[in-house]
């Protein structure tokens, strides 16, 4: 289960990234902010952060918690020369995790913009942050964590028992390809949000698609609005 090995992950990566594995950190995003480029993993986080201000991300033993530090020069990512934008990173990460989980036979879907759900419950959260001349992209997957009772209505564990290193490397390899060319067609066919009534910063309406920039298209009283950021809360 907790078989994370920096050397093994590095061997499985398609790109030349340094890999660090810690038993415990506050937040892998914070550690990643201190390196120029690489992937930082931890078996547990004492202060795992969610997207909204002050929201915590449950980070007990058994989950896969890691952050990529990606250098940026002249608006391009050093790792693959793709244009950098926080939205592109976030969308690519959701697509990558969903594709890898589907490959492992889970019914994974992206909940726009950056959660991954399986069978109606959240199994992965993604947090992209800027850090000067680099981007930090944190991913937490409840691969085999014991979800506390108070979260169990909304979040689930995948009860995954095989090699964490393979999952980690598959997510990073897929992610780096997605950043170059995000698979928006896949997103439009694997998105939990589409077809649902949602509450967004632009108002309430029906989510009808995701455009080439990753913006959510919401039909609000017959007008199609492009929603670039914030939550799209699914209304019942
Ligand atoms: C969310 O669901 O709101 C985003 C959660 C992001 C969690 C990951 S776990 C690895 C990295 N370190 C953190 O502190 N947060 C991200």
Coordinates of C-alpha atoms and ligand atoms in Angstrom, one line a residue:
X1 CA 0.0 0.0 0.0
X2 CA 2.3 2.7 1.2
X3 CA 5.0 1.5 -1.2
X4 CA 6.1 4.9 -2.4
X5 CA 9.7 4.9 -3.6
X6 CA 11.3 8.0 -5.1
X7 CA 13.7 5.8 -7.2
X8 CA 10.9 3.6 -8.6
X9 CA 8.6 6.6 -9.5
X10 CA 11.6 8.3 -11.2
X11 CA 12.3 5.2 -13.3
X12 CA 8.7 5.0 -14.4
X13 CA 8.5 8.7 -15.5
X14 CA 8.8 9.7 -19.1
X15 CA 10.3 13.1 -18.2
X16 CA 13.4 14.0 -16.3
X17 CA 11.9 15.1 -13.0
X18 CA 13.5 14.9 -9.5
X19 CA 11.3 12.9 -7.1
X20 CA 11.2 13.4 -3.4
X21 CA 9.2 11.2 -0.9
X22 CA 8.6 12.2 2.7
X23 CA 6.8 10.4 5.5
X24 CA 5.1 13.5 6.7
X25 CA 4.9 17.2 5.6
X26 CA 2.6 20.1 6.3
X27 CA 1.6 20.3 2.6
X28 CA 3.4 18.9 -0.4
X29 CA 2.5 22.2 -2.2
X30 CA 4.5 24.1 0.4
X31 CA 7.5 21.8 0.0
X32 CA 7.3 22.0 -3.8
X33 CA 7.4 25.8 -3.6
X34 CA 11.0 25.4 -2.2
X35 CA 12.4 23.4 -5.2
X36 CA 12.9 24.6 -8.7
X37 CA 11.4 21.6 -10.5
X38 CA 10.3 18.1 -9.5
X39 CA 7.7 16.0 -7.7
X40 CA 7.2 16.0 -4.0
X41 CA 5.3 13.1 -2.4
X42 CA 4.2 12.5 1.2
X43 CA 2.6 9.6 3.0
X44 CA 0.6 12.1 5.1
X45 CA 0.1 15.8 5.4
X46 CA -0.5 17.6 8.6
X47 CA -2.0 20.7 6.9
X48 CA -3.2 19.5 3.5
X49 CA -5.0 22.4 1.8
X50 CA -8.1 22.5 -0.3
X51 CA -8.9 25.1 -3.0
X52 CA -11.2 27.5 -1.0
X53 CA -9.6 29.8 1.6
X54 CA -9.0 27.8 4.7
X55 CA -10.5 24.5 3.5
X56 CA -8.5 21.5 4.6
X57 CA -7.9 18.4 2.5
X58 CA -8.1 15.2 4.5
X59 CA -4.6 13.7 4.2
X60 CA -4.3 10.6 6.4
X61 CA -2.3 7.5 5.7
X62 CA -3.2 5.6 2.6
X63 CA -3.8 8.5 0.3
X64 CA -1.6 9.6 -2.6
X65 CA -0.5 13.2 -2.0
X66 CA 1.9 14.9 -4.3
X67 CA 2.8 18.2 -5.8
X68 CA 4.7 19.0 -9.0
X69 CA 6.9 22.1 -9.2
X70 CA 7.1 23.2 -12.8
X71 CA 9.4 25.9 -13.9
X72 CA 8.1 28.6 -16.3
X73 CA 10.2 30.7 -18.7
X74 CA 8.8 33.4 -21.0
X75 CA 5.2 32.0 -20.4
X76 CA 6.1 28.5 -21.3
X77 CA 6.6 25.4 -19.1
X78 CA 10.2 24.2 -19.1
X79 CA 9.1 20.5 -19.0
X80 CA 7.3 20.5 -22.4
X81 CA 7.3 24.1 -23.7
X82 CA 3.5 24.2 -23.4
X83 CA 2.0 27.7 -22.7
X84 CA 1.4 28.1 -19.0
X85 CA -1.9 29.1 -17.5
X86 CA -3.3 28.0 -14.2
X87 CA -6.6 26.9 -15.9
X88 CA -4.8 24.7 -18.4
X89 CA -2.9 23.0 -15.5
X90 CA -6.0 22.4 -13.5
X91 CA -8.1 21.1 -16.4
X92 CA -5.2 18.8 -17.5
X93 CA -4.7 17.4 -14.0
X94 CA -8.4 16.5 -13.8
X95 CA -8.4 14.8 -17.2
X96 CA -5.1 12.9 -16.3
X97 CA -6.3 11.6 -13.0
X98 CA -9.7 10.6 -14.5
X99 CA -8.0 8.8 -17.5
X100 CA -5.7 6.9 -15.1
X101 CA -8.5 5.9 -12.8
X102 CA -10.7 4.7 -15.7
X103 CA -7.7 2.6 -16.9
X104 CA -7.8 1.0 -13.4
X105 CA -11.5 0.2 -14.0
X106 CA -13.0 2.9 -11.8
X107 CA -16.1 4.9 -13.0
X108 CA -14.2 8.2 -12.7
X109 CA -15.6 11.5 -13.9
X110 CA -14.3 15.1 -13.7
X111 CA -16.4 17.4 -11.6
X112 CA -15.6 20.8 -13.2
X113 CA -13.2 22.3 -12.6
X114 CA -10.9 20.2 -10.6
X115 CA -12.4 17.4 -8.6
X116 CA -12.6 13.7 -9.6
X117 CA -15.6 11.7 -8.6
X118 CA -16.2 7.9 -8.6
X119 CA -19.8 6.7 -8.1
X120 CA -21.0 10.1 -6.9
X121 CA -18.3 10.7 -4.3
X122 CA -15.1 12.8 -4.4
X123 CA -11.9 10.7 -4.7
X124 CA -9.4 13.4 -5.8
X125 CA -8.8 17.1 -5.3
X126 CA -6.4 19.4 -7.2
X127 CA -4.8 22.6 -6.1
X128 CA -2.8 24.8 -8.6
X129 CA -0.8 27.7 -7.1
X130 CA 1.6 30.2 -8.6
X131 CA 5.0 30.5 -7.0
X132 CA 7.1 33.2 -8.7
X133 CA 8.8 31.7 -11.8
X134 CA 7.1 28.3 -11.3
X135 CA 3.7 26.7 -11.0
X136 CA 2.9 24.2 -8.2
X137 CA 0.2 21.7 -8.9
X138 CA -0.9 19.6 -6.0
X139 CA -3.0 16.4 -6.4
X140 CA -4.5 14.3 -3.6
X141 CA -6.1 10.9 -4.5
X142 CA -7.9 8.9 -1.8
X143 CA -6.3 5.7 -3.2
X144 CA -6.6 3.7 0.0
X145 CA -7.2 6.2 2.8
X146 CA -9.8 5.6 5.6
X147 CA -12.2 8.4 5.1
X148 CA -13.4 9.9 8.4
X149 CA -17.1 9.4 9.2
X150 CA -17.9 13.2 8.9
X151 CA -16.6 13.2 5.3
X152 CA -18.0 9.8 4.2
X153 CA -21.2 11.2 2.7
X154 CA -19.2 13.2 0.1
X155 CA -15.8 11.6 -0.2
X156 CA -14.7 8.0 -0.8
X157 CA -11.7 5.8 -0.8
X158 CA -10.8 3.8 -3.9
X159 CA -9.6 0.9 -1.6
X160 CA -6.7 0.5 -4.1
X161 CA -4.3 -2.3 -3.1
X162 CA -1.7 -2.5 -5.8
X163 CA 1.4 -0.4 -6.6
X164 CA 1.1 3.3 -5.7
X165 CA 4.3 4.1 -7.7
X166 CA 2.7 3.0 -11.0
X167 CA -0.4 5.1 -10.3
X168 CA 1.7 8.1 -9.4
X169 CA 3.9 7.8 -12.5
X170 CA 0.9 7.2 -14.8
X171 CA -0.8 10.4 -13.5
X172 CA 2.4 12.5 -14.0
X173 CA 3.1 11.1 -17.5
X174 CA -0.5 11.5 -18.6
X175 CA -0.6 15.0 -17.1
X176 CA 2.5 16.2 -18.9
X177 CA 1.0 15.0 -22.2
X178 CA -2.4 16.6 -21.4
X179 CA -0.8 20.0 -20.6
X180 CA 0.6 20.1 -24.1
X181 CA -2.8 19.3 -25.6
X182 CA -5.7 19.0 -23.2
X183 CA -8.2 16.4 -24.3
X184 CA -11.3 18.6 -24.2
X185 CA -13.3 16.0 -26.1
X186 CA -12.7 13.5 -23.4
X187 CA -13.7 16.1 -20.8
X188 CA -17.0 16.7 -22.6
X189 CA -17.8 13.0 -22.4
X190 CA -16.5 12.4 -18.9
X191 CA -17.8 15.3 -16.9
X192 CA -20.1 14.9 -14.0
X193 CA -21.2 18.5 -14.1
X194 CA -22.7 18.5 -17.7
X195 CA -26.4 18.3 -18.0
X196 CA -26.8 19.4 -14.4
X197 CA -28.2 22.6 -12.9
X198 CA -25.3 24.5 -11.4
X199 CA -24.7 27.6 -9.3
X200 CA -21.7 29.6 -10.6
X201 CA -20.2 33.1 -10.1
X202 CA -22.1 34.1 -13.3
X203 CA -25.5 32.7 -12.0
X204 CA -27.5 29.6 -12.0
X205 CA -28.2 27.5 -15.2
X206 CA -27.6 24.2 -16.9
X207 CA -24.0 23.2 -17.6
X208 CA -23.9 22.3 -21.3
X209 CA -20.2 21.8 -22.2
X210 CA -16.6 22.7 -21.7
X211 CA -14.9 24.9 -24.4
X212 CA -11.4 24.6 -25.8
X213 CA -10.0 26.9 -23.1
X214 CA -11.5 24.7 -20.3
X215 CA -14.3 27.2 -19.5
X216 CA -17.6 25.7 -18.4
X217 CA -20.5 26.7 -20.7
X218 CA -23.6 27.4 -18.8
X219 CA -27.0 28.0 -20.3
X220 CA -28.4 30.8 -18.1
X221 CA -32.0 31.6 -19.3
X222 CA -31.1 30.9 -22.9
X223 CA -27.7 32.7 -22.8
X224 CA -24.6 30.6 -23.0
X225 CA -22.1 32.0 -20.4
X226 CA -18.5 31.0 -20.2
X227 CA -17.4 30.4 -16.6
X228 CA -13.7 30.5 -16.1
X229 CA -13.2 30.1 -12.4
X230 CA -14.9 29.4 -9.1
X231 CA -17.1 26.5 -8.1
X232 CA -19.9 25.1 -10.2
X233 CA -22.0 23.7 -7.4
X234 CA -24.3 21.0 -8.6
X235 CA -27.9 21.8 -7.5
X236 CA -30.3 19.0 -6.8
Ligands
LIG1 C1 -9.6 20.6 -3.1 O1 -10.2 19.5 -3.2 O2 -10.1 21.6 -2.8 C2 -8.1 20.6 -3.5 C3 -7.4 19.6 -2.7 C4 -5.9 19.5 -3.1 C5 -5.2 18.5 -2.2 C6 -3.8 18.2 -2.7 S1 -3.0 16.9 -1.7 C7 -1.4 17.4 -2.3 C8 -1.4 18.9 -2.4 N1 -1.0 19.4 -1.1 C9 -2.0 20.2 -0.5 O3 -1.9 20.7 0.6 N2 -3.1 20.2 -1.3 C10 -2.8 19.4 -2.5

